[in-house]
Short mmCIF file of C-alpha atoms and ligand atoms in Angstrom, two decimals:
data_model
loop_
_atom_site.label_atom_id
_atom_site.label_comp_id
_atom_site.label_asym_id
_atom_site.label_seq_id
_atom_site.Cartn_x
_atom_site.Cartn_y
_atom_site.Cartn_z
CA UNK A 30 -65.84 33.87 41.71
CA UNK A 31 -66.95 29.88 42.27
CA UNK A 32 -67.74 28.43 39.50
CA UNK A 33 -70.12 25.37 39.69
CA UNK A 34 -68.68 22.23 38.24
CA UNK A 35 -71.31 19.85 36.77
CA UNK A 36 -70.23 16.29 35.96
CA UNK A 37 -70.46 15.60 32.43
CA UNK A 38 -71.63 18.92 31.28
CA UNK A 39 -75.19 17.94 31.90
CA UNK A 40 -77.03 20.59 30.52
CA UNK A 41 -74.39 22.78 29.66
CA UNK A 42 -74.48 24.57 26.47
CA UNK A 43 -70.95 24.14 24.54
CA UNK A 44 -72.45 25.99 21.28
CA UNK A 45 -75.31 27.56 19.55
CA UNK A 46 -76.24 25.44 16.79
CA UNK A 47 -79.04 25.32 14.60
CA UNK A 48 -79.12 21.50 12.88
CA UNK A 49 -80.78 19.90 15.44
CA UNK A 50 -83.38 20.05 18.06
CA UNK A 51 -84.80 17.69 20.72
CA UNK A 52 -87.45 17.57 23.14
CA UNK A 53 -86.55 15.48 25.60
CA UNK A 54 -89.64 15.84 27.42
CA UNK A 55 -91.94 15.35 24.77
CA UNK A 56 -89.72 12.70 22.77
CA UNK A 57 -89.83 14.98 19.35
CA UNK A 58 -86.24 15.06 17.64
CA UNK A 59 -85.82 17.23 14.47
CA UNK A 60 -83.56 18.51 11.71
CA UNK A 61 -83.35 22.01 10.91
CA UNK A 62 -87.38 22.19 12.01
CA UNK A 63 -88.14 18.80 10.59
CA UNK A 64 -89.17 15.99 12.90
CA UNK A 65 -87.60 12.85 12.16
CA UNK A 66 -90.84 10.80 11.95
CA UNK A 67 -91.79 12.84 8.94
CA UNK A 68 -87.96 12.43 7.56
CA UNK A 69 -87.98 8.50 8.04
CA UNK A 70 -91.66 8.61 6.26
CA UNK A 71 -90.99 10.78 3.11
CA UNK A 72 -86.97 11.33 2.54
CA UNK A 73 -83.92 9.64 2.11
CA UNK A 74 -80.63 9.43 3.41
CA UNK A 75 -78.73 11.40 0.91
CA UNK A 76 -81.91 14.12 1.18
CA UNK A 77 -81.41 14.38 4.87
CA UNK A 78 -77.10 14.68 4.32
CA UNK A 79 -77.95 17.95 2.26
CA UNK A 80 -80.62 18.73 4.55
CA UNK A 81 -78.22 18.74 7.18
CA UNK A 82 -75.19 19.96 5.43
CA UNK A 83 -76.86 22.64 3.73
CA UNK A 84 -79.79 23.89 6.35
CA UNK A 85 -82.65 23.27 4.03
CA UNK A 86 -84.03 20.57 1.55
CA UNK A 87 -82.53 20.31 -1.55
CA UNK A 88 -84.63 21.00 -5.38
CA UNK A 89 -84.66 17.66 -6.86
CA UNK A 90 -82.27 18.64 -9.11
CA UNK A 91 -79.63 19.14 -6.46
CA UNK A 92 -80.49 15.79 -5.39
CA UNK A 93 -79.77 14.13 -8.34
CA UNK A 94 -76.12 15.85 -8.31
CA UNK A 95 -75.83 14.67 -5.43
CA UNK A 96 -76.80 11.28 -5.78
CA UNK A 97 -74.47 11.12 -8.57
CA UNK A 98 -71.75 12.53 -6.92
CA UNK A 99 -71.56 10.78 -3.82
CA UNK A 100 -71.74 7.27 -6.39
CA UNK A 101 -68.46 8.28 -7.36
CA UNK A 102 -66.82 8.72 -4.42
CA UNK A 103 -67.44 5.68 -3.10
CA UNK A 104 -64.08 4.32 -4.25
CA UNK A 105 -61.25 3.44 -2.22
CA UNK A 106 -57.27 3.56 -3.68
CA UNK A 107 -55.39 0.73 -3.54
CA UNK A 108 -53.25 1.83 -0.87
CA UNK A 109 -55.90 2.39 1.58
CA UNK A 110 -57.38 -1.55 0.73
CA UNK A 111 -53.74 -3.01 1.16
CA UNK A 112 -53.77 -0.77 4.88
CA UNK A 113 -57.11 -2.69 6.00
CA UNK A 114 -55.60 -6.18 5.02
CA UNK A 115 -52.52 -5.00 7.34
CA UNK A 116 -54.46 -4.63 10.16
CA UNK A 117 -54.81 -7.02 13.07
CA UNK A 118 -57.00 -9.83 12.70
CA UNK A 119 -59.65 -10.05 14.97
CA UNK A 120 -59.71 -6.22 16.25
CA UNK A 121 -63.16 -4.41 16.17
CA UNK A 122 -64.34 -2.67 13.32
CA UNK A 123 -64.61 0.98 14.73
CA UNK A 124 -60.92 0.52 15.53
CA UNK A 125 -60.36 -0.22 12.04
CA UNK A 126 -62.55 2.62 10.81
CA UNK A 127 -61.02 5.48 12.70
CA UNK A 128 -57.19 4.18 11.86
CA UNK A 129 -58.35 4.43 8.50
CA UNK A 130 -60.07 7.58 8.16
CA UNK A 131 -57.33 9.15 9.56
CA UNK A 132 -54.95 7.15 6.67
CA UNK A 133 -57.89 8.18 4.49
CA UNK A 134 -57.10 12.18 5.17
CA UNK A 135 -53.26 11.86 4.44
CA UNK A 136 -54.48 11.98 0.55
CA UNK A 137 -55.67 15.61 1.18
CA UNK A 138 -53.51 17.62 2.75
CA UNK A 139 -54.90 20.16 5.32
CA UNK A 140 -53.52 23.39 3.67
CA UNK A 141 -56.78 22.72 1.70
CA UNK A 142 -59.04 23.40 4.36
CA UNK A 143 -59.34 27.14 3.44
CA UNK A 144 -61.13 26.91 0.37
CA UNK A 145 -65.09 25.72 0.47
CA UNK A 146 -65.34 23.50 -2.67
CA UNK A 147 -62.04 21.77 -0.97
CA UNK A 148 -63.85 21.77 2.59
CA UNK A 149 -67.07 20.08 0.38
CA UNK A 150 -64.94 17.65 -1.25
CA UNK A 151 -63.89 16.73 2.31
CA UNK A 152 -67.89 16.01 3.13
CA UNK A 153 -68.76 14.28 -0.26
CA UNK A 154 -65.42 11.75 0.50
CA UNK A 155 -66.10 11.48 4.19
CA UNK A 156 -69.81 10.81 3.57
CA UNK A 157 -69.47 8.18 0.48
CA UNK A 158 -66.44 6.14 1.58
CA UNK A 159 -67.02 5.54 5.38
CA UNK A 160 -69.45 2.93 4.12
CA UNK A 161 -66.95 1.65 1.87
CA UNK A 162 -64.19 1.29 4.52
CA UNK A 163 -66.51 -0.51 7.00
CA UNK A 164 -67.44 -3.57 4.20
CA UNK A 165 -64.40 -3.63 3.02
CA UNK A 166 -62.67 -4.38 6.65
CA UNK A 167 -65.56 -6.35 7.16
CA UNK A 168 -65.04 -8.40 4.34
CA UNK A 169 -61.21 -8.71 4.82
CA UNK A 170 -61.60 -9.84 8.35
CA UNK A 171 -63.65 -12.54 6.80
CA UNK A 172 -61.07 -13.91 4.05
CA UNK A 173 -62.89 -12.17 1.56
CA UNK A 174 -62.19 -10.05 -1.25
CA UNK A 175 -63.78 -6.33 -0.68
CA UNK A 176 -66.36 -5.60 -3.28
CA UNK A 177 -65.83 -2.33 -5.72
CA UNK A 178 -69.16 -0.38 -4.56
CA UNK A 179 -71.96 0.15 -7.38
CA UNK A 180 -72.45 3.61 -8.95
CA UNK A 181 -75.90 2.27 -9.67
CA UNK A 182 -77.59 1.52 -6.20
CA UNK A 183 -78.46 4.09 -3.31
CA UNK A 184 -76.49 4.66 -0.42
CA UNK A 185 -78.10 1.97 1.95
CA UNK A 186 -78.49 -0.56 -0.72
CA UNK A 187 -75.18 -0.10 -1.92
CA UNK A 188 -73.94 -0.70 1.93
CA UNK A 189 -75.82 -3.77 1.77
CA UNK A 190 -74.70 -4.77 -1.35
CA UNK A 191 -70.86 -4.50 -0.45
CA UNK A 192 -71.34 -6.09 2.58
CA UNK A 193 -73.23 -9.64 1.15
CA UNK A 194 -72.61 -9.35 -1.91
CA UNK A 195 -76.24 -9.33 -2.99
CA UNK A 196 -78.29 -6.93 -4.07
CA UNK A 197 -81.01 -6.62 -1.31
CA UNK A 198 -84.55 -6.67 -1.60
CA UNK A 199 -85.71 -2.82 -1.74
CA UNK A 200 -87.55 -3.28 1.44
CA UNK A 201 -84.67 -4.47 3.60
CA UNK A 202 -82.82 -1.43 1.83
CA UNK A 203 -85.49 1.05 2.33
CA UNK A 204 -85.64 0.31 6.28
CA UNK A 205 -81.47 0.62 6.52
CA UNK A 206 -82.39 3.85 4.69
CA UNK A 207 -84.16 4.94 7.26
CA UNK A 208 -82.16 3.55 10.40
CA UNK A 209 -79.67 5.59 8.37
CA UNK A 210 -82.38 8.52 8.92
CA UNK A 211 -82.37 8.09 12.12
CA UNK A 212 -78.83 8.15 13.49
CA UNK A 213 -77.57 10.63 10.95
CA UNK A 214 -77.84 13.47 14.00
CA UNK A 215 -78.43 14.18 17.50
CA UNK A 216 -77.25 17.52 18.40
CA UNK A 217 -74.60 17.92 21.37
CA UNK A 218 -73.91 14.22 22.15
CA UNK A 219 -70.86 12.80 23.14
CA UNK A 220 -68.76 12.21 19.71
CA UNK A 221 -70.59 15.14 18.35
CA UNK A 222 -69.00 17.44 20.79
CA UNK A 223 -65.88 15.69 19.94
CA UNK A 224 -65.82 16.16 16.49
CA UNK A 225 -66.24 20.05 17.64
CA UNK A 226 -63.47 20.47 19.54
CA UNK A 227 -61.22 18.68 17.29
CA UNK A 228 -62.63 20.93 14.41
CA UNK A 229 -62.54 23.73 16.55
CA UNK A 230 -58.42 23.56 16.75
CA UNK A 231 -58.55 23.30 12.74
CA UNK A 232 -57.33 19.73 12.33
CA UNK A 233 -58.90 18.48 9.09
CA UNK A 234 -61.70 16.87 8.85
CA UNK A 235 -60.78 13.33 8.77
CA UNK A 236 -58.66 13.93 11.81
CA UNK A 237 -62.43 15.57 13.22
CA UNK A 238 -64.60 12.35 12.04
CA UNK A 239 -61.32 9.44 13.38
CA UNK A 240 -61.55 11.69 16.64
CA UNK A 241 -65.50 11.27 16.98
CA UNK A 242 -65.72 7.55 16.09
CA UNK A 243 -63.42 6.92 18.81
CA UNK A 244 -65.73 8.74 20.51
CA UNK A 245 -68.69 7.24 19.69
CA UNK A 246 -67.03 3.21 20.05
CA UNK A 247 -67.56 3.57 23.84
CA UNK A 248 -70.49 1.16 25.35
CA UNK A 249 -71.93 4.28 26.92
CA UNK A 250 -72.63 6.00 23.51
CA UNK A 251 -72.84 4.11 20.14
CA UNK A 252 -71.23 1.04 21.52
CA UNK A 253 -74.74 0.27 23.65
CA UNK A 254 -76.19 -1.40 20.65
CA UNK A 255 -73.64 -4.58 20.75
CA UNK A 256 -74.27 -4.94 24.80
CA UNK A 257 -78.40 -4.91 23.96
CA UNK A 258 -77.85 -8.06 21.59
CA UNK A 259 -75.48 -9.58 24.19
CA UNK A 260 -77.76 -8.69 27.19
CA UNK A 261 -80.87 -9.73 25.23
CA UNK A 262 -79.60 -13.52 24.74
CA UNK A 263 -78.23 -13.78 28.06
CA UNK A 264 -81.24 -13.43 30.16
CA UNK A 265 -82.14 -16.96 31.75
CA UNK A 266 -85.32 -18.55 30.37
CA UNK A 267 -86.07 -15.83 27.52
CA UNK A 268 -89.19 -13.97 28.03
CA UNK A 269 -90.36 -15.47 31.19
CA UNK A 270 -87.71 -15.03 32.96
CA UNK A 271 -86.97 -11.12 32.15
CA UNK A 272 -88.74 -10.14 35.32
CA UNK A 273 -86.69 -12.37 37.38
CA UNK A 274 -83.31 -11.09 35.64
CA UNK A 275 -84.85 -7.30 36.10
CA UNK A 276 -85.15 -7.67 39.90
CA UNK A 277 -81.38 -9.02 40.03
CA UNK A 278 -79.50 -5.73 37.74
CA UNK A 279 -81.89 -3.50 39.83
CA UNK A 280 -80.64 -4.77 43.04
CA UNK A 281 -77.16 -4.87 41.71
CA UNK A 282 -77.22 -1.34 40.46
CA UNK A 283 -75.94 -2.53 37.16
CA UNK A 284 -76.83 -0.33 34.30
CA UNK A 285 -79.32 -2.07 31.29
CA UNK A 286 -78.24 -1.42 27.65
CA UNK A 287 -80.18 0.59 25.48
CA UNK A 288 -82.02 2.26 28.22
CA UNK A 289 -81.69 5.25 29.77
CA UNK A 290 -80.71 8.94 28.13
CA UNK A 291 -79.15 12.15 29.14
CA UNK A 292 -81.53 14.40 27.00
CA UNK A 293 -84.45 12.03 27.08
CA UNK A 294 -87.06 11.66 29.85
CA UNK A 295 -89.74 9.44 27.54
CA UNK A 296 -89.22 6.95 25.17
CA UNK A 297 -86.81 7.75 22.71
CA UNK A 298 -88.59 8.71 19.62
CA UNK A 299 -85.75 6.69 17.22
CA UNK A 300 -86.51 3.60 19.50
CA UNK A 301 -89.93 4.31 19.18
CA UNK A 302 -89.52 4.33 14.88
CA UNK A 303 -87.43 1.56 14.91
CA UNK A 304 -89.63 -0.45 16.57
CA UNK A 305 -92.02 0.20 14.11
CA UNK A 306 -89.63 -0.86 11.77
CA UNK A 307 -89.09 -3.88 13.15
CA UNK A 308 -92.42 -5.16 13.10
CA UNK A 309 -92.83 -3.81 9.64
CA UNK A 310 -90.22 -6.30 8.53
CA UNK A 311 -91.23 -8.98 10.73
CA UNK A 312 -94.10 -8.72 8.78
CA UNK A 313 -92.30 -9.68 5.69
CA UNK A 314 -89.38 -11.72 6.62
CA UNK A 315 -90.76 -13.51 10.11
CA UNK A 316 -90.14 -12.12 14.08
CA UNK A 317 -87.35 -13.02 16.31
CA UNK A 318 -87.76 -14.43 19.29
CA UNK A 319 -85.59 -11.89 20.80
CA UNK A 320 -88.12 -8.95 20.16
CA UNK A 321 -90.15 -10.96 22.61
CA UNK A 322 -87.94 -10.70 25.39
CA UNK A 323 -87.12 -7.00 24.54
CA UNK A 324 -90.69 -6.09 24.68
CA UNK A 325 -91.26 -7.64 28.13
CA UNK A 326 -87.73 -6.23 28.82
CA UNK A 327 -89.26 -2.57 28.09
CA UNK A 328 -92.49 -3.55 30.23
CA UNK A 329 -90.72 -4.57 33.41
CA UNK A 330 -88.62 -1.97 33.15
CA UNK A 331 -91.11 0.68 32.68
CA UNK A 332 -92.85 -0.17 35.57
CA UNK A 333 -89.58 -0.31 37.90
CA UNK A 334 -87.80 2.94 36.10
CA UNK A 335 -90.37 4.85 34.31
CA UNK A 336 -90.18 7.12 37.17
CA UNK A 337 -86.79 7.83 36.92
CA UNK A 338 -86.98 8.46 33.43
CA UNK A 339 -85.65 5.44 31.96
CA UNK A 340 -87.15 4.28 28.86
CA UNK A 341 -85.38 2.47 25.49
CA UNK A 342 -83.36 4.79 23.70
CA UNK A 343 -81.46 4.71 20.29
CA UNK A 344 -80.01 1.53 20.59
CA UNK A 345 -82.77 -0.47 22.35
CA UNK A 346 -83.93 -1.92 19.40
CA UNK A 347 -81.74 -1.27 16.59
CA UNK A 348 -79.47 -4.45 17.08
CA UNK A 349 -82.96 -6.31 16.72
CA UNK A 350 -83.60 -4.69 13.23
CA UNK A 351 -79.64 -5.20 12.07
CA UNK A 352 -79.87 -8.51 13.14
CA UNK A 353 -83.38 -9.72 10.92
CA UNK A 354 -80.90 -7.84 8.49
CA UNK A 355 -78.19 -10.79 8.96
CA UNK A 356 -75.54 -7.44 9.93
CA UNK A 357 -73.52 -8.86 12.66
CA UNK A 358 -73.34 -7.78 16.36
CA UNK A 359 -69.85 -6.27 16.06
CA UNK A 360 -71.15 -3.95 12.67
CA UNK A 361 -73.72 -2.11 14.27
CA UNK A 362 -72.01 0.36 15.79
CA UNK A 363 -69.78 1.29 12.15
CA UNK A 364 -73.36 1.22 10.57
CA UNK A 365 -74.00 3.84 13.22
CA UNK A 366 -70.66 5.61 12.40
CA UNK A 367 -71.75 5.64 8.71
CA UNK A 368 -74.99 7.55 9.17
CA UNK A 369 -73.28 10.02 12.03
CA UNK A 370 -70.78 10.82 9.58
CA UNK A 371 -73.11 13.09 8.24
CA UNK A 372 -74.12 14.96 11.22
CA UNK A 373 -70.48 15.19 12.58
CA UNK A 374 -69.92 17.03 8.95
CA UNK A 375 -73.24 19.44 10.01
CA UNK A 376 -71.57 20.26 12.76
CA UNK A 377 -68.01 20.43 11.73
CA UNK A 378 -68.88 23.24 8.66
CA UNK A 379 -70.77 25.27 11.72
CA UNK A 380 -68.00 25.55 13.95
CA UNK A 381 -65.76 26.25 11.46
CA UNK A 382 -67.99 28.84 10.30
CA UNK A 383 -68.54 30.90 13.46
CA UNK A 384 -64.98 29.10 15.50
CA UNK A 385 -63.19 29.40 18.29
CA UNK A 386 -60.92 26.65 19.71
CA UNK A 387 -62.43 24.91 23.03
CA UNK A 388 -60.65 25.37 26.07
CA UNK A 389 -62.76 24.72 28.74
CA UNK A 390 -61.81 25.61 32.38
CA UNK A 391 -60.79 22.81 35.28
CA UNK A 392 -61.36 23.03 38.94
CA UNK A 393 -57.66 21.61 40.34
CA UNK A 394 -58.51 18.86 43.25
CA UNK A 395 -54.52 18.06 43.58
CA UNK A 396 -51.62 18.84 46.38
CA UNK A 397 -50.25 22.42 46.33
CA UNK A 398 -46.86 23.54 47.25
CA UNK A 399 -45.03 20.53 47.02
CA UNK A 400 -41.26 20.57 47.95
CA UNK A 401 -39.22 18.58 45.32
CA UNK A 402 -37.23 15.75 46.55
CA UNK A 403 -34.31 14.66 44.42
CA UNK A 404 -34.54 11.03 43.18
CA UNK A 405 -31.44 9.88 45.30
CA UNK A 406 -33.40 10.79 48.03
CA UNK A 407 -36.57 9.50 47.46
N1 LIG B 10 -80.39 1.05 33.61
C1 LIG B 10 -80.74 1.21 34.89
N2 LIG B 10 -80.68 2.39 35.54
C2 LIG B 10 -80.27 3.45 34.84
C3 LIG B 10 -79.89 3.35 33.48
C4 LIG B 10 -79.98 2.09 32.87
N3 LIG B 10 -79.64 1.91 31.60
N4 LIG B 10 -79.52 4.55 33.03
C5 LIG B 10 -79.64 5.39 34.07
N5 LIG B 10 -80.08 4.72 35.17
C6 LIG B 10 -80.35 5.30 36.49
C7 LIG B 10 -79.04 5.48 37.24
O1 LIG B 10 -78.68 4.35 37.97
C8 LIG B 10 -79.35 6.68 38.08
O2 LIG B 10 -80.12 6.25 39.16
P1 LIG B 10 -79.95 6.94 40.63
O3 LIG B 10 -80.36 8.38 40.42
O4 LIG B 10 -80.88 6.16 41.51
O5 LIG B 10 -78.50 6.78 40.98
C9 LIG B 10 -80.24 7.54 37.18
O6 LIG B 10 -80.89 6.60 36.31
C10 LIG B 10 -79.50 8.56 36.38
O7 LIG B 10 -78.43 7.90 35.69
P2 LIG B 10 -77.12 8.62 35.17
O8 LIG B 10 -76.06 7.58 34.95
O9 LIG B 10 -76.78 9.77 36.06
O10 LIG B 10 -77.59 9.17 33.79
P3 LIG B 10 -76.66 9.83 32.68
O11 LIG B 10 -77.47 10.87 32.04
O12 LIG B 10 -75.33 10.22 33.24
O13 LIG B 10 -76.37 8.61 31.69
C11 LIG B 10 -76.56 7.05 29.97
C12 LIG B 10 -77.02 8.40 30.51
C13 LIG B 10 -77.09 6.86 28.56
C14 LIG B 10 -75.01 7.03 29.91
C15 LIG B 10 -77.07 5.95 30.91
O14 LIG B 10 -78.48 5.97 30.92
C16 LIG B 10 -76.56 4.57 30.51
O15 LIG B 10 -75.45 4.19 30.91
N6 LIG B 10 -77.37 3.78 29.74
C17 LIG B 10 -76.96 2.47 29.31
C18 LIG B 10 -76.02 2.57 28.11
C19 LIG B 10 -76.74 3.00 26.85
O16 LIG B 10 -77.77 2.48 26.50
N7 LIG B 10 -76.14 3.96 26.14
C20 LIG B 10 -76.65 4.45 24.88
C21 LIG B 10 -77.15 5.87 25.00
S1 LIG B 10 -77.93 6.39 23.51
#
């Protein structure tokens, strides 16, 4: 029998899963049934984590647990600080984050993994401290002390908090609650499916969330963000001369940041929120002259690639929103990591519920029947 190989699984269905859905036709992305627009609008971060984790909306009561909860784990030992301050200076953050996660894991041995309150202590660590590890490397990297985080302040705040130092104004914090929102899932993507098959062979789970953030550092997943920033203040003559600088990576073939999806054939709908966002803070704190040239950058582009498909996606406009939040270029994809963490848990708890280890088939391309030649006669 020939089986049909199809480069990068496009539309190939590694698992049945039932946290996510998307409409890539329609741009409509939902968690278990609910559609992100109405998550940004009326929940929080730590609602959609149980949401996620748990397949339906938690009482308010089991909100406030969890609240509480995830406040305490926000701690990192000693140990794990002194690791960060070993690492090399100048590396990028997501390096930093999966070395440490990994480090992170060798406090809970896998012989653990058996046992759900230990598999749930795994989430409620994993969840709470990846924000933790990201300011305090950020910090370090900037001869600064790492700040303890604050039982008192919600997750996003608290991020924000440990990363400035100040307590931020609840607006700023409720709009990285919802960019939170909004990357916390997105079904079979790229580190996603990672974090499967690494689950799916039974490593534990900090082992399954180092593997995916390696995963998801590449510039053609989670990565994309940084390059839109970059691209964005490259482009001669700002705004007018985006159309000019559109004809040139058209001819050239080269691929434009934060454009373009596997899955989507419209706008994505998280670009589409986030710009919102963004012009609900510009509102409030003053625009950018770099939304500007990414709104003519979306224009021109339309009108050349619509056809084809390619609109903004995910990262399109998030770098603009990090940036009015003065989070530097190089953070944005850990800030990404941080809210992923909780879908890669989602999915993590499903394959181990229903699992069997990945081994996908190959079609072999190489020479057959070689004759071996000994080295002296090579
Ligand atoms: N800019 C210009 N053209 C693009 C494009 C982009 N960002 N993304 C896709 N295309 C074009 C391709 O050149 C190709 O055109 P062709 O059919 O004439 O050869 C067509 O659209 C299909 O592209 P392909 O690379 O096969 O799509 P994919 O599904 O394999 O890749 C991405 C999806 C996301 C990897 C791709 O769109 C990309 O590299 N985008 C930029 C990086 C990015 O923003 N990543 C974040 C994703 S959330």
């Amino acid at each position: 029998m020939t089986v049909e190989y199809i480069p990068g699984l496009a539309g190939v269905p590694a698992t049945e899963s039932s946290i996510c859905s998307i409409d890539g036709a329609r741009g409509i992305l939902s968690y278990r049934g609910y559609s992100v627009d109405d998550l940004v609008t009326h929940s929080s971060f730590n609602e959609v984590c149980l949401l996620l984790l748990k397949g339906r909306l938690p009482t308010s009561l089991e909100l406030d647990d969890f609240d509480q909860d995830q406040a305490k784990f926000r701690t990192l030992k000693f140990r794990i600080i002194e690791l960060i301050k070993q690492l090399p200076d100048g590396g990028h953050p997501m390096d930093a984050l999966c070395a440490t996660v990994a480090a992170v894991g060798m406090y809970y041995p896998h012989s653990m993994l058996q046992e759900d309150t230990d598999r749930w202590g795994a989430v409620m660590r994993l969840i709470a401290k990846v924000p933790t590890i990201v300011a305090a490397h950020y910090r370090i990297s900037n001869a600064d002390e790492p700040l303890r985080p604050r039982e008192d302040l919600d997750h996003a705040s608290n991020l924000l908090y440990m990363l400035s130092g100040k307590i931020p104004d609840p607006s700023m914090a409720r709009i990285m609650d919802a960019c939170l929102i909004l990357h916390a899932e997105h079904g079979m993507n790229a580190s996603t499916f990672s974090a499967r098959v690494t689950g799916s062979t039974l490593a534990d789970p900090y082992a399954v969330i180092a593997a995916a953030i390696g995963t998801l550092a590449g510039p053609l997943h989670g990565g994309a963000n940084e390059d839109v920033l970059k691209m964005l203040r490259t482009i001669p003559n700002g705004k007018s001369g985006v159309s000019a600088w559109v004809d040139t990576q058209i001819k050239e073939k080269n691929k434009i940041p934060g454009f373009g999806h596997r899955v989507y054939q419209v706008k994505d709908p998280r670009a589409r929120i986030l710009q919102g966002l963004a012009v609900e803070m510009f509102k409030q704190f003053g625009s950018t002259p770099l939304y500007d040239i990414a709104c003519e950058l979306e224009e021109q582009l339309e009108s050349r690639l619509g056809h084809k498909g390619i609109y903004p996606n995910v990262d399109f406009y998030s770098g603009i929103v990090y940036e009015k939040m003065s989070i530097p270029a190089p953070l944005m994809t850990p800030i990404f990591a941080i809210a992923r963490t909780a879908g890669w848990l989602a999915h993590w708890n499903e394959q181990f519920e229903n699992n069997r280890i990945f081994r996908p088939s190959q079609i072999y391309t190489g020479l057959k029947d070689q004759i071996y030649v000994p080295i002296s006669e090579r």
